[in-house]
PDB file of C-alpha atoms in Angstrom:
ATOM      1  CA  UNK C   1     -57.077  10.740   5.315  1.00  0.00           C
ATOM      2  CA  UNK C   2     -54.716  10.583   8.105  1.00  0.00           C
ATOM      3  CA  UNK C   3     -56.609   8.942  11.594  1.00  0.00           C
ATOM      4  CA  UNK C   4     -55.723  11.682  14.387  1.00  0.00           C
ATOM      5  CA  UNK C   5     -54.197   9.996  17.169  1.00  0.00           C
ATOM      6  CA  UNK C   6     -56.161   9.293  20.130  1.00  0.00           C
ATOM      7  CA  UNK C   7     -54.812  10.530  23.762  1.00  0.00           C
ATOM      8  CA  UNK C   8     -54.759   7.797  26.563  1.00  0.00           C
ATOM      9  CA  UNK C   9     -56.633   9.573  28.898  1.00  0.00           C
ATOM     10  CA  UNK C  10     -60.271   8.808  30.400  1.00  0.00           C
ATOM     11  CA  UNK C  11     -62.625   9.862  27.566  1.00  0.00           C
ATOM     12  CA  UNK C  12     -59.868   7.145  25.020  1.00  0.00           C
ATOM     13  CA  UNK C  13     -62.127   3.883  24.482  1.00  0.00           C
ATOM     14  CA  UNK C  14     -61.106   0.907  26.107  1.00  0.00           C
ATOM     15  CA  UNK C  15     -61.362  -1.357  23.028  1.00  0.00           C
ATOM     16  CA  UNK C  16     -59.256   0.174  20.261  1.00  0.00           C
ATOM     17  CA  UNK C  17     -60.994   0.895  17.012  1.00  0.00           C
ATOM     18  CA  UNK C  18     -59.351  -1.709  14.672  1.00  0.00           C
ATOM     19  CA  UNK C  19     -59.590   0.180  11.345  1.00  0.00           C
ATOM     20  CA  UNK C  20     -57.413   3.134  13.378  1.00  0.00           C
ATOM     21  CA  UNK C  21     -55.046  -0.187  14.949  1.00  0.00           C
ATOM     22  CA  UNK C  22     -54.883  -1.298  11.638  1.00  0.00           C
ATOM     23  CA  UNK C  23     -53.574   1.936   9.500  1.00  0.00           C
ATOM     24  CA  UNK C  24     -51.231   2.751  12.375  1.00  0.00           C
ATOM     25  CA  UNK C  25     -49.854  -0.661  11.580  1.00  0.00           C
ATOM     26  CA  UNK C  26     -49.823  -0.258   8.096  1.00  0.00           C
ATOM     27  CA  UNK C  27     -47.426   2.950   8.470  1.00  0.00           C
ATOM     28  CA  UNK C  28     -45.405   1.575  10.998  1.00  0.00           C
ATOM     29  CA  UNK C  29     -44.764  -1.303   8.442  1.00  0.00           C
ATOM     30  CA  UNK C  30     -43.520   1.530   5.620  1.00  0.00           C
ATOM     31  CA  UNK C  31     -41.537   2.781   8.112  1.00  0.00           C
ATOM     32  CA  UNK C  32     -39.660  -0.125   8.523  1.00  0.00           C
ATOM     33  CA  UNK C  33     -39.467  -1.011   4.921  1.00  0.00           C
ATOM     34  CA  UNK C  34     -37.531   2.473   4.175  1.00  0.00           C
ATOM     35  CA  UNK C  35     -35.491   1.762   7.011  1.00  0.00           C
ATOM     36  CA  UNK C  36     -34.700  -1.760   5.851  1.00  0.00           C
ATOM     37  CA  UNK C  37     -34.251  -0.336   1.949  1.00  0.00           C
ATOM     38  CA  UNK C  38     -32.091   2.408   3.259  1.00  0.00           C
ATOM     39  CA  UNK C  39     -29.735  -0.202   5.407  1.00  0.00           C
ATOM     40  CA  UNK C  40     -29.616  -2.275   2.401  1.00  0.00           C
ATOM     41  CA  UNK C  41     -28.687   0.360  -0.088  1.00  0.00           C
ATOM     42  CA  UNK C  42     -25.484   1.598   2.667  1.00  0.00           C
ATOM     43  CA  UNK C  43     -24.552  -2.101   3.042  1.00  0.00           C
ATOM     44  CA  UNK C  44     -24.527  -2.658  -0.650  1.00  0.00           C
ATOM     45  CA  UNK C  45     -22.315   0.291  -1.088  1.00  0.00           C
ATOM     46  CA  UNK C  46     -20.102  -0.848   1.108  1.00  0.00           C
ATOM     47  CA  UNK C  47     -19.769  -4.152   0.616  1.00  0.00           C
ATOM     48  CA  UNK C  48     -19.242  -3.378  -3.364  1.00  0.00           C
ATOM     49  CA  UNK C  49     -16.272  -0.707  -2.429  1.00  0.00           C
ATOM     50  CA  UNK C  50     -14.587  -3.816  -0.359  1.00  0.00           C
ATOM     51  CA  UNK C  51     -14.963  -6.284  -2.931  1.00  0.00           C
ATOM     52  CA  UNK C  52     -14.065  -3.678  -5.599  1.00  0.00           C
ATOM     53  CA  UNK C  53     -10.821  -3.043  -3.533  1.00  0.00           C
ATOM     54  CA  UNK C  54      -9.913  -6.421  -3.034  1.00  0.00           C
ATOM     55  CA  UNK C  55      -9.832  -7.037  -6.579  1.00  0.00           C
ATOM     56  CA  UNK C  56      -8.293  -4.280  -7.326  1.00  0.00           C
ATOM     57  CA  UNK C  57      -5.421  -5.266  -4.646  1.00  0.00           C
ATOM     58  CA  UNK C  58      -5.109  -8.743  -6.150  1.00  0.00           C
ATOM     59  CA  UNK C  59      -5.120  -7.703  -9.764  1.00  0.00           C
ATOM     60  CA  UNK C  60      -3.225  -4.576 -10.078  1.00  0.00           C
ATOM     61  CA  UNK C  61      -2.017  -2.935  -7.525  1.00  0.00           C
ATOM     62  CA  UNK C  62      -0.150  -6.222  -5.739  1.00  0.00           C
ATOM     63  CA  UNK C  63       1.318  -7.138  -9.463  1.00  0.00           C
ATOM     64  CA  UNK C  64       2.935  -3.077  -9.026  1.00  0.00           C
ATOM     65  CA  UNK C  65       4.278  -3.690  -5.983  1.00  0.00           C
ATOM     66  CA  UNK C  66       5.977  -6.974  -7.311  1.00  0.00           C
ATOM     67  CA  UNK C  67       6.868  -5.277 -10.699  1.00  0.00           C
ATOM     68  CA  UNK C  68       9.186  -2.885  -8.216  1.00  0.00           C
ATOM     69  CA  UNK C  69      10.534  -5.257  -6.320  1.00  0.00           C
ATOM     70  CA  UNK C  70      12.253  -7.373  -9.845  1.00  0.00           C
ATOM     71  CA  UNK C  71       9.347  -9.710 -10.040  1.00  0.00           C
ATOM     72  CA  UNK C  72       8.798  -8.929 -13.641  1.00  0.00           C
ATOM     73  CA  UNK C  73       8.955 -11.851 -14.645  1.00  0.00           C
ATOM     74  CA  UNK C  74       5.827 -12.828 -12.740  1.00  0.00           C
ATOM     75  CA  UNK C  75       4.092  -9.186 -13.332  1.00  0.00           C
ATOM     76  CA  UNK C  76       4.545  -8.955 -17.324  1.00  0.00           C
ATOM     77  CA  UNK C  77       0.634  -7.524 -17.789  1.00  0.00           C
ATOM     78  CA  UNK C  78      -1.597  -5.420 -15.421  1.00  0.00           C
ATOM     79  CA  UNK C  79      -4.501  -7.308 -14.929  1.00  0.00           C
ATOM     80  CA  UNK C  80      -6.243  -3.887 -13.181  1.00  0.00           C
ATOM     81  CA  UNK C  81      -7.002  -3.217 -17.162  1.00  0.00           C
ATOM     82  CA  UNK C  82      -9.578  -5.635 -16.432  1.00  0.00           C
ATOM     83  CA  UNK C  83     -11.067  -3.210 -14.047  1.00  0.00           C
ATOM     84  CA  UNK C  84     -13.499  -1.956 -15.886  1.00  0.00           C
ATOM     85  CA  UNK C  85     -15.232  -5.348 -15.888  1.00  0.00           C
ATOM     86  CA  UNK C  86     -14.773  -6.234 -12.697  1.00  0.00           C
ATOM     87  CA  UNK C  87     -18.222  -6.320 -12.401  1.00  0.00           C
ATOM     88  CA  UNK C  88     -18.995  -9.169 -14.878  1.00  0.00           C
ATOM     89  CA  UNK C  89     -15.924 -10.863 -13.626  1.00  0.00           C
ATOM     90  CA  UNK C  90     -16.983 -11.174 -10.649  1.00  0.00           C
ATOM     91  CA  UNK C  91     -21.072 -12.021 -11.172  1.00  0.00           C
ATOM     92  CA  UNK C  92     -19.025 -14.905 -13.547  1.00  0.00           C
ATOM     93  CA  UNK C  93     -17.134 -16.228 -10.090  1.00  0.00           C
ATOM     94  CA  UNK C  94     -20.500 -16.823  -8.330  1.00  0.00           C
ATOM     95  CA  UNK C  95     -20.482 -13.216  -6.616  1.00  0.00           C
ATOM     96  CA  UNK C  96     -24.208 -11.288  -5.469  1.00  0.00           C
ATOM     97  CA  UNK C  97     -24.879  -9.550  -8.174  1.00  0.00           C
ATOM     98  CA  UNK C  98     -26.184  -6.632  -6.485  1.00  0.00           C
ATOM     99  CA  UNK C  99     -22.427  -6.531  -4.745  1.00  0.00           C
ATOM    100  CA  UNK C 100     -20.543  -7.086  -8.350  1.00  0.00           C
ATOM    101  CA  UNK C 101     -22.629  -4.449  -9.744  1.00  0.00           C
ATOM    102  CA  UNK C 102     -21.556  -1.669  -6.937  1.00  0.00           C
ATOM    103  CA  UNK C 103     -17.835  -3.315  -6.897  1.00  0.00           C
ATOM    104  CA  UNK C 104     -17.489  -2.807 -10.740  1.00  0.00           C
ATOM    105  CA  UNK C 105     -18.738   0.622 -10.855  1.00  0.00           C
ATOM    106  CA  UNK C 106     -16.146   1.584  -7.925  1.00  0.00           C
ATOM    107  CA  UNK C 107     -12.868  -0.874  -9.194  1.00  0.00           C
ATOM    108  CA  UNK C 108     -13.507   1.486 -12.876  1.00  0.00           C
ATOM    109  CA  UNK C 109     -12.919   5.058 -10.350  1.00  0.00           C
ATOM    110  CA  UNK C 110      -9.931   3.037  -8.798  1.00  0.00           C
ATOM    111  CA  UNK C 111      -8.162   2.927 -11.911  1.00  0.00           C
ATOM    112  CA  UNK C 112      -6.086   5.735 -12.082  1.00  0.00           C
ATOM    113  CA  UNK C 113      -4.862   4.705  -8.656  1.00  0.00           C
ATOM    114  CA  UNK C 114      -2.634   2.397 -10.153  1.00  0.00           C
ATOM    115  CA  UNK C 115      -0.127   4.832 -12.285  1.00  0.00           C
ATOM    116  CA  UNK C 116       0.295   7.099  -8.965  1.00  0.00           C
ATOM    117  CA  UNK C 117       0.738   3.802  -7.038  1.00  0.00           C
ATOM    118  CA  UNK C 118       3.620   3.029  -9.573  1.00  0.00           C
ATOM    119  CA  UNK C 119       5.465   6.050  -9.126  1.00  0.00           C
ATOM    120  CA  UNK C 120       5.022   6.272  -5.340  1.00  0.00           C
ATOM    121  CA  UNK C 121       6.262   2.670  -4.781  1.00  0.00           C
ATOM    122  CA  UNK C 122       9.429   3.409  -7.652  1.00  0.00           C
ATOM    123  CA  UNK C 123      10.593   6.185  -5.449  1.00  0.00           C
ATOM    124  CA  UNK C 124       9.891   4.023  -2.076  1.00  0.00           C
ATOM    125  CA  UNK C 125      12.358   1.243  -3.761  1.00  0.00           C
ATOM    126  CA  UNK C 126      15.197   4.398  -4.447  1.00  0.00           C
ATOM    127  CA  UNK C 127      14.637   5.680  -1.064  1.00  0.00           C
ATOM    128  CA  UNK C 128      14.783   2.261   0.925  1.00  0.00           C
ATOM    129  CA  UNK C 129      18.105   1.501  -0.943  1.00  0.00           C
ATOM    130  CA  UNK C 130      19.549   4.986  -0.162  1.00  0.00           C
ATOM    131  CA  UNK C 131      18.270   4.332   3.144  1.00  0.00           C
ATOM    132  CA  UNK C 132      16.377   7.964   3.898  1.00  0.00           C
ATOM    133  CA  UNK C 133      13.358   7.400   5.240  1.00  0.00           C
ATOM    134  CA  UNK C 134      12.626  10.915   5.860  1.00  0.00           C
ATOM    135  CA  UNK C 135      10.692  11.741   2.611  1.00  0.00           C
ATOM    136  CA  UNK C 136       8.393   9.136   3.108  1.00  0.00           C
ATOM    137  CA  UNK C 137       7.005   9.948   6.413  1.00  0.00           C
ATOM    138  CA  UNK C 138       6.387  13.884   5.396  1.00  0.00           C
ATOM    139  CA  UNK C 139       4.766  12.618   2.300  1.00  0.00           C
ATOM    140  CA  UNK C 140       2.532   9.795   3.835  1.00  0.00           C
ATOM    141  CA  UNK C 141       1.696  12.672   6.693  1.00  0.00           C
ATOM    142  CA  UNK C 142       0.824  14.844   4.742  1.00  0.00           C
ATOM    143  CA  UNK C 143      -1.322  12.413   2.098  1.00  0.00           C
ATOM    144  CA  UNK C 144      -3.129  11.134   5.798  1.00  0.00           C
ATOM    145  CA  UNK C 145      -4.066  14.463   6.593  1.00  0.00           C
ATOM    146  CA  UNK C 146      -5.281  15.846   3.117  1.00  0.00           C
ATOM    147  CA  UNK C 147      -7.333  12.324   2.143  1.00  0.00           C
ATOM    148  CA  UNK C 148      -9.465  13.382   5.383  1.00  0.00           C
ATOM    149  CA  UNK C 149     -10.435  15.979   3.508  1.00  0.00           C
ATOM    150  CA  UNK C 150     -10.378  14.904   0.257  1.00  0.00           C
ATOM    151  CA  UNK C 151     -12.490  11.789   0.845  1.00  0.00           C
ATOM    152  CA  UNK C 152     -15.684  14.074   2.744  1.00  0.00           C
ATOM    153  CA  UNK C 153     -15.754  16.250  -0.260  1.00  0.00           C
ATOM    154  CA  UNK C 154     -15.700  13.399  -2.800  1.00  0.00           C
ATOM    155  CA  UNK C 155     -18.555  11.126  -1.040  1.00  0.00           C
ATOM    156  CA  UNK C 156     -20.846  14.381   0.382  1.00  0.00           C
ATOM    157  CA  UNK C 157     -20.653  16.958  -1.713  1.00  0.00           C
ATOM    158  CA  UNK C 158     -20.587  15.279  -4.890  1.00  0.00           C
ATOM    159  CA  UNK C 159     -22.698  13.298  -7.022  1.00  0.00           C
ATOM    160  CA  UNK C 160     -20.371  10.187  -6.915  1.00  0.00           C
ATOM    161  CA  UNK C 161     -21.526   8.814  -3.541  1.00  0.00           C
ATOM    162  CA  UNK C 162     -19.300   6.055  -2.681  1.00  0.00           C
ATOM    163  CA  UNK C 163     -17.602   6.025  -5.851  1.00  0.00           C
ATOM    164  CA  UNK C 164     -15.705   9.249  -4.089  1.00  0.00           C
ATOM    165  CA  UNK C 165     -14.263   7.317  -2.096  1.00  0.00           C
ATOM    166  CA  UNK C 166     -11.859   5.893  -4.683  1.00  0.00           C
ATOM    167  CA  UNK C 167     -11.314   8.975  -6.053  1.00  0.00           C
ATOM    168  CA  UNK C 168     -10.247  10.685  -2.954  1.00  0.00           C
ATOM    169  CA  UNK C 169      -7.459   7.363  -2.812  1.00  0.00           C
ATOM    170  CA  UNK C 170      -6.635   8.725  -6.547  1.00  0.00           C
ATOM    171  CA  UNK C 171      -5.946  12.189  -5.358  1.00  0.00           C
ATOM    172  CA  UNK C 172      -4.141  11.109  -2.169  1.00  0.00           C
ATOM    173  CA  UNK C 173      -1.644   8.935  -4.044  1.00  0.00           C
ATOM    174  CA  UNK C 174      -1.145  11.756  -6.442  1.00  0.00           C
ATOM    175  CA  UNK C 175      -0.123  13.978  -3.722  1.00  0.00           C
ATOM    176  CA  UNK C 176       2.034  11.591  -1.826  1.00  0.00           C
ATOM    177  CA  UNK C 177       4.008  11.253  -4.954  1.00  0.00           C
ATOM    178  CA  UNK C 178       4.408  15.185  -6.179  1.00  0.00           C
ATOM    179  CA  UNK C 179       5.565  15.447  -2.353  1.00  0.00           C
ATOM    180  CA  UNK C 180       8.083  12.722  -2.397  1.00  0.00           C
ATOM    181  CA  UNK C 181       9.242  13.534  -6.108  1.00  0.00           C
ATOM    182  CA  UNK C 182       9.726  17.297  -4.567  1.00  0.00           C
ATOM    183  CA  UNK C 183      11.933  16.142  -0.980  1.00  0.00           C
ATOM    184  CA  UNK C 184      14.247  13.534  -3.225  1.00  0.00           C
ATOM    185  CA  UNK C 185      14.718  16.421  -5.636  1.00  0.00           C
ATOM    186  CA  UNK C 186      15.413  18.992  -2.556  1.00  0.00           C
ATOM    187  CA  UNK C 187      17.867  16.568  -1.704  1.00  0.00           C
ATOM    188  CA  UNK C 188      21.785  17.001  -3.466  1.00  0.00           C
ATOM    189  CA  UNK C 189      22.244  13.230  -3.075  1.00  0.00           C
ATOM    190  CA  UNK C 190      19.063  11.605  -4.044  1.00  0.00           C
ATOM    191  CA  UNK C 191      19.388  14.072  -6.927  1.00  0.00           C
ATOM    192  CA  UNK C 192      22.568  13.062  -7.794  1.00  0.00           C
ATOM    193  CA  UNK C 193      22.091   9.450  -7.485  1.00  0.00           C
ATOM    194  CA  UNK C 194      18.513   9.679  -9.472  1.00  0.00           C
ATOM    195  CA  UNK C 195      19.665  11.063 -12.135  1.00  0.00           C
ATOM    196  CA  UNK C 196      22.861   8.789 -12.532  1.00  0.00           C
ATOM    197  CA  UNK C 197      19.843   6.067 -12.693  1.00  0.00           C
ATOM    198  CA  UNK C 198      17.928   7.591 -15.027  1.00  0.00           C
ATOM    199  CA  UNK C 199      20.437   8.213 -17.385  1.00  0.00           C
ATOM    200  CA  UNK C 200      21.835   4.982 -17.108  1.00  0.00           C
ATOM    201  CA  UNK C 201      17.866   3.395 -17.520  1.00  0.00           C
ATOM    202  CA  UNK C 202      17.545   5.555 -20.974  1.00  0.00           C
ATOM    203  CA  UNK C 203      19.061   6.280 -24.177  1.00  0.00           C
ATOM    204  CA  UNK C 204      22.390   8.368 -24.162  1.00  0.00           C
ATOM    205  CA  UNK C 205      20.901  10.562 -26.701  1.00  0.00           C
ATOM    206  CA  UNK C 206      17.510  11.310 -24.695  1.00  0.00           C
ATOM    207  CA  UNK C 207      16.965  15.001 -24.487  1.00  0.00           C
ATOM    208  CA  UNK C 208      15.752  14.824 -21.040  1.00  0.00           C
ATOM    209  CA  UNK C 209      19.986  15.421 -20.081  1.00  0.00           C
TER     210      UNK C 209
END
C-alpha cells in the first residue's frame, strides 16, 4: 500500500519515518530506471539507423553512384545484397551487438532504396551532360517537402518505429525519380536525345521503338 505523503507543516515529525524515506526512495529509483531504459532504447534506435546507413552508403549505394559515373569496372556486384545481414556482418567486425541488431533490421527496409537511387542518379548523369539543371531542383523540392511528411507517418503512425524512417527515404527517392522521369519527358530535347540513347543502348529489334 502506497505511504500518503506527509505535508511539511507543524504537526510533520521532525525525524522522518525511515520505512516511508525508504519506499519513497525505492520509487524514485524505478523512476529513474524507466527513464534510463527508455533513453537507452531511443539511443539504440538511433545509433542502429546511423550505422545501418553508413553501411548501406559504403556498400551499395556509393558502388551506384560509381557504377554511373563509368566505374564499372570497380562496381561489377552490389554488395547492398548483403543487406540483409548487415547485422551479423557487423557483430563479426567487433560492433555492439545491441547496435548491429537495430542496424540490420533497418539496412534490410533500406533496400529498395537502392533501385530508385539507380534511376535517379542515371537521369542526374543525362541531365548534367545536357546541362539542364532545372528538373533536378523541382524534383529534389518537391521529394524535400513530401519526405517531411512521409517520414512522420512512417515512424508515428505505424508499427515500424524507426524502421519508417528508411522507408520514408524509399518513397522519397521513388518520387524524385517519377518527377524527374516526367520533366525530361515534358521536355522535346531531353526526349529526343533519351531516346536516341536508348535505342542506341538496346537491341534494334526491341519493341520498346
Amino acid at each position: 500500500m502506497d505511504v500518503e505523503e506527509q505535508r511539511c507543516d507543524l504537526e510533520s515529525p521532525l525525524i522522518p519515518d525511515p520505512q516511508e524515506h525508504a519506499l519513497q526512495s525505492r520509487k524514485g529509483l524505478l523512476n529513474n530506471d524507466e527513464i534510463v531504459e527508455e533513453v537507452k532504447k531511443q539511443l539504440l534506435s538511433l545509433a542502429g539507423a546511423s550505422m545501418a546507413t553508413s553501411f548501406a552508403s559504403v556498400t551499395g549505394l556509393s558502388l551506384i553512384l560509381g557504377m554511373c559515373s563509368a566505374l564499372d569496372t570497380f562496381c561489377a556486384f552490389l554488395l547492398q545484397l548483403y543487406g540483409p545481414n548487415a547485422g551479423n556482418i557487423l557483430q563479426f567486425l567487433g560492433q555492439d551487438p545491441e547496435i548491429s541488431s537495430a542496424a540490420g533490421d533497418y539496412a534490410r527496409f533500406m533496400i529498395p532504396c537502392i533501385f530508385a537511387y539507380a534511376i535517379l542518379q542515371c537521369h542526374a548523369r543525362f541531365l548534367q551532360t545536357q546541362n539542364n539543371v532545372v528538373p533536378m531542383i523541382v524534383s529534389t523540392g518537391t521529394a524535400t517537402l513530401l519526405h517531411l511528411l512521409i517520414c512522420w507517418v512512417m515512424v508515428y503512425k505505424t508499427s515500424l518505429g524507426y524502421r519508417g524512417a528508411a522507408v520514408a527515404n524509399a518513397l522519397t527517392l521513388l518520387d524524385q525519380c517519377i518527377v524527374i522521369v516526367s520533366l525530361c519527358q515534358s521536355f522535346p530535347l531531353l526526349q529526343e536525345h533519351m531516346d536516341w540513347i536508348l535505342k542506341g543502348g538496346l537491341p534494334w529489334n526491341s519493341p520498346l521503338f
